[in-house]
Amino acid sequence: MNQAEKEAYLREYSLLKNEGKPFYPYIVAKDSMMAVIVMAVIIFLTLMFGAEFGPKADPTTTTYVPRPDWYFYFLFEVLRVMRNVPEFTPLAAIGVPTIAMVLLFLLPFYDRSPERRIERRPVALVAGIATIAAIAFLTYSGADTGSPNSVDLKPPSNLSAAQVATFRAGSLVVGESGCLACHVIGTNGNNGPGPPLTHIGSKLRPGAIASTLRNPTAPMPSFAGLATKSPQQFQDVVNFLAELQ
Ligand code: HEC
């Protein structure tokens, strides 16, 4: 702001101040009135439609898909993008939001322009639109992610029709058996404590995979129960993993 702009601003300010009304009690009264109206509408809606309750919490569920409320999808997506590099998780969870908040706090200090017309603020305009677009995109992709209970890998193109059927069946069982809690397969699952299984078929033969599932090393649980209860599903899992070359 140069000297002339400063004087113009101060002149305008004192004019407005002289013709204006004091904050207390005028604005306070208006705000209180609005607060009362909002509360009344909420109470009215609650009495008319009731509060929504979700299903009862079930501590034994294995198919629950943990998801944040929609307005946190963008943060959730930032975390998800970085989830396979554990060193970056604190950066995604704490670093990025903190940097954004600090930038917002410091805005009055690094943006000293008195110009208020948006068409004369190209940098601010582009930065604002880019931020909104980024948050919208992250929110969309966060809302659109696959569940942690399914494998999103496509069958390799060199498989026969029967092998593709096994691939699909096996990946379904793997998704529902909780393997992704400990293993990465493609873009799904957690990186550890188990090793990634994306290319397990080129490392272990089907027999070795089957015996790992029957007699694994802790903390991996044994899936011998699946082999007795549903041999077909067990075989599908083994064949599916063997096809992950
Ligand atoms: C509680 C975590 C956990 C779960 C759940 C789990 N695993 Fe594992 N898995 C491990 C760990 C840890 C190892 C490594 C053990 C070792 O090194 O001997 C492992 C090893 C393996 C291996 C051998 C990998 C290699 O490179 O030698 C295979 C194959 C495997 N798991 C498949 C599965 C499948 C399929 C499922 C689901 C049906 C599953 N795991 C569920 C933790 C888990």
Coordinates of C-alpha atoms in Angstrom, one line a residue, residues 3-244:
Q3 CA 0.9 6.6 0.9
A4 CA -2.0 7.9 -1.3
E5 CA -3.8 4.5 -1.0
K6 CA -3.4 4.5 2.7
E7 CA -4.9 8.0 3.1
A8 CA -7.8 7.1 0.8
Y9 CA -8.4 4.0 2.9
L10 CA -8.3 5.9 6.2
R11 CA -10.7 8.6 4.8
E12 CA -13.2 6.0 3.6
Y13 CA -12.9 4.1 6.9
S14 CA -13.7 7.2 9.0
L15 CA -16.6 8.1 6.8
L16 CA -18.1 4.6 7.2
K17 CA -17.4 4.6 10.9
N18 CA -19.3 7.9 11.3
E19 CA -22.4 6.7 9.5
G20 CA -22.3 3.2 10.9
K21 CA -23.8 1.5 13.9
P22 CA -21.7 0.1 16.8
F23 CA -21.1 -3.6 16.9
Y24 CA -22.7 -3.8 20.4
P25 CA -25.7 -4.1 20.6
Y26 CA -26.8 -4.0 17.0
I27 CA -24.7 -6.7 15.3
V28 CA -24.7 -8.8 18.5
A29 CA -28.5 -8.7 18.5
K30 CA -28.8 -9.7 14.9
D31 CA -26.4 -12.6 15.3
S32 CA -28.2 -13.8 18.4
M33 CA -31.5 -13.7 16.5
M34 CA -30.1 -15.8 13.7
A35 CA -28.6 -18.3 16.2
V36 CA -32.0 -18.7 17.8
I37 CA -33.6 -19.2 14.4
V38 CA -31.0 -21.9 13.4
M39 CA -31.5 -23.7 16.8
A40 CA -35.3 -23.5 16.4
V41 CA -35.1 -25.1 12.9
I42 CA -32.8 -27.8 14.2
I43 CA -35.1 -28.6 17.1
F44 CA -38.1 -28.5 14.8
L45 CA -36.4 -31.0 12.3
T46 CA -35.4 -33.3 15.2
L47 CA -38.9 -33.4 16.6
M48 CA -40.4 -33.9 13.2
F49 CA -38.0 -36.4 11.6
G50 CA -36.0 -37.7 14.6
A51 CA -32.3 -38.2 14.7
E52 CA -30.8 -40.9 12.5
F53 CA -29.1 -43.9 14.2
G54 CA -26.8 -46.2 12.2
P55 CA -26.7 -49.9 12.7
K56 CA -25.5 -51.1 16.1
A57 CA -21.7 -51.4 16.4
D58 CA -20.5 -54.9 15.9
P59 CA -17.0 -55.7 17.3
T60 CA -16.9 -59.0 15.5
T61 CA -17.5 -57.8 12.0
T62 CA -14.8 -58.6 9.3
T63 CA -16.5 -56.8 6.4
Y64 CA -16.8 -53.3 7.9
V65 CA -15.3 -50.7 5.5
P66 CA -13.9 -47.9 7.7
R67 CA -14.6 -44.5 6.0
P68 CA -14.5 -40.9 7.3
D69 CA -17.4 -38.5 7.0
W70 CA -17.6 -37.0 3.5
Y71 CA -16.0 -33.7 4.3
F72 CA -12.8 -35.6 5.4
Y73 CA -12.6 -37.7 2.2
F74 CA -9.9 -35.4 0.7
L75 CA -7.6 -35.9 3.8
F76 CA -8.5 -39.6 3.7
E77 CA -7.4 -39.8 0.1
V78 CA -4.1 -38.0 0.8
L79 CA -3.4 -40.6 3.5
R80 CA -4.5 -43.4 1.1
V81 CA -2.1 -42.2 -1.7
M82 CA 0.8 -42.4 0.8
R83 CA -0.2 -45.5 2.6
N84 CA 2.4 -47.8 1.0
V85 CA 5.2 -45.6 2.1
P86 CA 4.9 -45.6 5.9
E87 CA 7.5 -42.8 6.3
F88 CA 5.2 -40.4 4.5
T89 CA 2.1 -41.1 6.6
P90 CA 2.9 -38.4 9.2
L91 CA 3.5 -36.0 6.4
A92 CA 0.1 -36.7 4.9
A93 CA -1.8 -36.8 8.2
I94 CA -0.2 -33.9 10.0
G95 CA 2.2 -32.1 7.6
V96 CA 0.0 -31.2 4.7
P97 CA -3.0 -29.9 6.7
T98 CA -0.6 -28.0 9.0
I99 CA 1.2 -26.3 6.1
A100 CA -2.2 -25.3 4.7
M101 CA -3.4 -23.9 8.0
V102 CA -0.2 -21.9 8.5
L103 CA -0.4 -20.5 5.0
L104 CA -4.0 -19.5 5.7
F105 CA -3.0 -17.8 9.0
L106 CA -0.1 -15.9 7.4
L107 CA -2.3 -14.8 4.4
P108 CA -2.7 -11.2 5.8
F109 CA 1.1 -10.9 6.1
Y110 CA 2.3 -12.2 2.7
D111 CA -0.7 -10.8 0.7
R112 CA -0.5 -7.1 1.3
S113 CA -2.4 -6.0 -1.8
P114 CA -5.4 -3.7 -1.1
E115 CA -7.1 -4.7 -4.3
R116 CA -10.4 -6.4 -3.7
R117 CA -11.7 -6.9 -7.2
I118 CA -11.2 -10.6 -8.0
E119 CA -10.5 -10.0 -11.7
R120 CA -7.4 -7.9 -10.7
R121 CA -6.1 -10.7 -8.5
P122 CA -4.9 -13.3 -11.0
V123 CA -2.6 -15.1 -8.6
A124 CA -5.1 -15.3 -5.7
L125 CA -7.8 -16.3 -8.2
V126 CA -5.8 -19.2 -9.7
A127 CA -4.6 -20.3 -6.3
G128 CA -8.1 -20.3 -4.9
I129 CA -9.6 -22.2 -7.9
A130 CA -6.7 -24.7 -7.8
T131 CA -7.2 -25.4 -4.1
I132 CA -11.0 -25.9 -4.6
A133 CA -10.4 -28.1 -7.6
A134 CA -7.7 -30.2 -5.7
I135 CA -10.0 -30.7 -2.7
A136 CA -12.9 -31.6 -5.0
F137 CA -10.8 -34.1 -6.9
L138 CA -9.4 -35.7 -3.7
T139 CA -12.9 -35.8 -2.2
Y140 CA -14.2 -37.5 -5.3
S141 CA -11.4 -40.1 -5.5
G142 CA -11.6 -40.7 -1.7
A143 CA -15.3 -41.4 -1.9
D144 CA -14.7 -43.6 -5.0
T145 CA -12.0 -45.9 -3.6
G146 CA -12.4 -49.6 -3.5
S147 CA -13.0 -51.3 -0.2
P148 CA -10.2 -52.8 1.9
N149 CA -12.0 -56.1 1.6
S150 CA -11.6 -56.6 -2.1
V151 CA -8.7 -57.0 -4.6
D152 CA -9.0 -54.6 -7.6
L153 CA -6.4 -56.4 -9.7
K154 CA -7.5 -57.3 -13.3
P155 CA -6.7 -60.8 -14.4
P156 CA -3.5 -60.9 -16.6
S157 CA -4.4 -61.1 -20.3
N158 CA -2.5 -64.3 -21.0
L159 CA -4.9 -66.4 -18.8
S160 CA -7.4 -68.9 -20.2
A161 CA -11.1 -68.4 -19.5
A162 CA -11.0 -71.1 -16.8
Q163 CA -8.0 -69.4 -15.2
V164 CA -9.8 -66.0 -15.3
A165 CA -12.7 -67.6 -13.4
T166 CA -10.4 -69.0 -10.8
F167 CA -8.6 -65.6 -10.5
R168 CA -11.9 -63.8 -9.9
A169 CA -13.2 -66.5 -7.4
G170 CA -9.9 -66.6 -5.6
S171 CA -9.5 -62.8 -5.3
L172 CA -13.0 -62.6 -3.9
V173 CA -12.1 -65.1 -1.1
V174 CA -8.8 -63.4 -0.4
G175 CA -10.7 -60.0 -0.1
E176 CA -13.2 -61.5 2.3
S177 CA -10.6 -63.5 4.3
G178 CA -8.8 -60.5 5.8
C179 CA -5.5 -61.1 4.0
L180 CA -5.4 -57.4 3.0
A181 CA -5.1 -56.4 6.7
C182 CA -1.4 -57.7 6.5
H183 CA -0.6 -57.9 2.8
V184 CA -0.5 -55.6 -0.2
I185 CA -2.0 -57.1 -3.4
G186 CA -1.8 -54.6 -6.3
T187 CA -3.2 -51.3 -5.0
N188 CA -5.2 -52.8 -2.1
G189 CA -4.2 -53.8 1.4
N190 CA -1.7 -52.8 4.1
N191 CA 2.1 -52.9 3.6
G192 CA 2.9 -55.3 6.5
P193 CA 3.3 -57.1 8.8
G194 CA 3.2 -59.6 5.9
P195 CA 5.2 -59.3 2.7
P196 CA 3.5 -57.9 -0.5
L197 CA 1.8 -60.7 -2.5
T198 CA 1.4 -58.8 -5.8
H199 CA 4.0 -61.1 -7.5
I200 CA 3.9 -64.1 -5.1
G201 CA 3.2 -66.5 -7.9
S202 CA 6.7 -65.9 -9.4
K203 CA 8.2 -66.6 -5.9
L204 CA 6.3 -69.5 -4.5
R205 CA 4.9 -72.6 -6.3
P206 CA 1.2 -73.5 -5.6
G207 CA 2.3 -76.3 -3.2
A208 CA 4.4 -73.8 -1.1
I209 CA 1.5 -71.3 -1.1
A210 CA -0.9 -74.0 0.1
S211 CA 1.4 -75.1 2.9
T212 CA 2.0 -71.5 4.0
L213 CA -1.8 -71.1 4.3
R214 CA -2.1 -74.3 6.3
N215 CA 1.0 -73.8 8.6
P216 CA 2.0 -70.1 8.5
T217 CA 4.5 -68.4 10.7
A218 CA 2.9 -66.1 13.4
P219 CA 1.4 -63.6 13.3
M220 CA -0.3 -64.9 10.1
P221 CA -3.3 -67.0 11.2
S222 CA -3.7 -70.5 9.8
F223 CA -6.3 -71.0 7.0
A224 CA -6.3 -74.8 7.5
G225 CA -9.9 -74.3 8.6
L226 CA -10.9 -72.9 5.2
A227 CA -9.3 -76.0 3.5
T228 CA -11.5 -78.4 5.5
K229 CA -14.6 -76.3 5.4
S230 CA -14.5 -75.3 1.8
P231 CA -11.7 -77.0 -0.2
Q232 CA -12.9 -75.3 -3.4
Q233 CA -12.4 -71.8 -2.0
F234 CA -9.0 -72.8 -0.5
Q235 CA -8.0 -74.1 -4.0
D236 CA -9.2 -70.9 -5.6
V237 CA -7.1 -68.8 -3.2
V238 CA -4.0 -70.9 -4.0
N239 CA -4.5 -70.8 -7.7
F240 CA -5.3 -67.1 -7.6
L241 CA -2.0 -66.3 -5.7
A242 CA -0.1 -68.6 -8.1
E243 CA -1.4 -66.5 -11.0
L244 CA 0.0 -63.3 -9.5

